Short mmCIF file of C-alpha atoms in Angstrom, two decimals:
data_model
loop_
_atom_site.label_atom_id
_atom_site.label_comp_id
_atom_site.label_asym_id
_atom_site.label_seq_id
_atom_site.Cartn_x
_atom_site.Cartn_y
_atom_site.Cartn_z
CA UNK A 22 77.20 122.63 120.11
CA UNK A 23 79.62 120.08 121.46
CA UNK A 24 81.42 117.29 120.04
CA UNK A 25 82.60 113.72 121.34
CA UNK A 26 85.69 112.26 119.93
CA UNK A 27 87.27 108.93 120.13
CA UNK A 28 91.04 107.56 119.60
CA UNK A 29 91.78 104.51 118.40
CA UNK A 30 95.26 102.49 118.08
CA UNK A 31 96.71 101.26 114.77
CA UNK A 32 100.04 99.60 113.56
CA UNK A 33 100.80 99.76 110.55
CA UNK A 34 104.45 98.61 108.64
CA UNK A 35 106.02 99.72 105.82
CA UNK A 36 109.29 98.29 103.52
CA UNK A 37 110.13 102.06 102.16
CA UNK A 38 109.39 104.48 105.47
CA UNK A 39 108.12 106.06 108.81
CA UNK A 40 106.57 108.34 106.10
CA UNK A 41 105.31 105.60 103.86
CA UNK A 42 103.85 103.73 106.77
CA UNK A 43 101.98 106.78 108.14
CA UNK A 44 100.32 107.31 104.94
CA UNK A 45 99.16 104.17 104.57
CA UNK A 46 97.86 103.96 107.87
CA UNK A 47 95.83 107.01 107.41
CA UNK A 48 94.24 106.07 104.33
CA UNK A 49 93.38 102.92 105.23
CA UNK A 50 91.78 104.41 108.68
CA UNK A 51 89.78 106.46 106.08
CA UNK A 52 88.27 103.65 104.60
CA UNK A 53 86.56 102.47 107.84
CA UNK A 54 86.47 105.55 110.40
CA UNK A 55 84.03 109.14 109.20
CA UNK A 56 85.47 112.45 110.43
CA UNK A 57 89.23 111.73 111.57
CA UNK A 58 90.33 115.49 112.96
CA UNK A 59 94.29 114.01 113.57
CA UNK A 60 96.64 111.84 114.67
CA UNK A 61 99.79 111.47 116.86
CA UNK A 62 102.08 109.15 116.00
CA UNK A 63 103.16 107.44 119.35
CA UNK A 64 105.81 105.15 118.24
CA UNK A 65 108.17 104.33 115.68
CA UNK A 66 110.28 100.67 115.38
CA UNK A 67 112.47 99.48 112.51
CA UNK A 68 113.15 96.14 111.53
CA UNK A 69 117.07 95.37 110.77
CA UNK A 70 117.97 92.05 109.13
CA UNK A 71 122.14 91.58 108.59
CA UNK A 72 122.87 95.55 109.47
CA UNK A 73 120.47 96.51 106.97
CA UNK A 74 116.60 98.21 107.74
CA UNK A 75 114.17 96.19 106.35
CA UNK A 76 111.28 97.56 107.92
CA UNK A 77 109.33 100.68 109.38
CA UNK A 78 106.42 100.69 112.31
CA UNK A 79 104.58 103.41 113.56
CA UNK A 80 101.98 103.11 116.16
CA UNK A 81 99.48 105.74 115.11
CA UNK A 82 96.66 107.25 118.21
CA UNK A 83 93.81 108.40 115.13
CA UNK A 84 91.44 110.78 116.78
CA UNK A 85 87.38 110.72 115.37
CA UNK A 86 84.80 112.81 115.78
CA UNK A 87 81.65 110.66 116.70
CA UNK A 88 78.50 110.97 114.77
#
């Protein structure tokens, strides 16, 4: 038996981490996509206001297997 999969793009932001932000991300993806096998992180940004980070991105590639 075969399976098809499909990746989708989400950003997602954090005020604590890359970590944090990942997390979140994946749980939220949860909520809406069935049978997520992984995910690749494919880019990570901070936000710096006055020399200090105030923010972490992450660009997440989530990979689902299709019903």
């Amino acid at each position: 038996m075969s399976s098809v999969a499909r990746v989708t793009t989400i950003t997602v932001r954090s005020d604590t981490s890359f970590e944090d932000a990942i997390r979140s991300g994946i749980e939220r993806a949860s909520q809406t996509l069935r049978h997520i096998s992984g995910a690749w992180v494919k880019d990570q940004t901070v936000t710096i206001e006055e020399g200090k980070i105030t923010g972490w991105q992450v660009v997440i590639e989530v990979t689902f297997v299709l019903e």
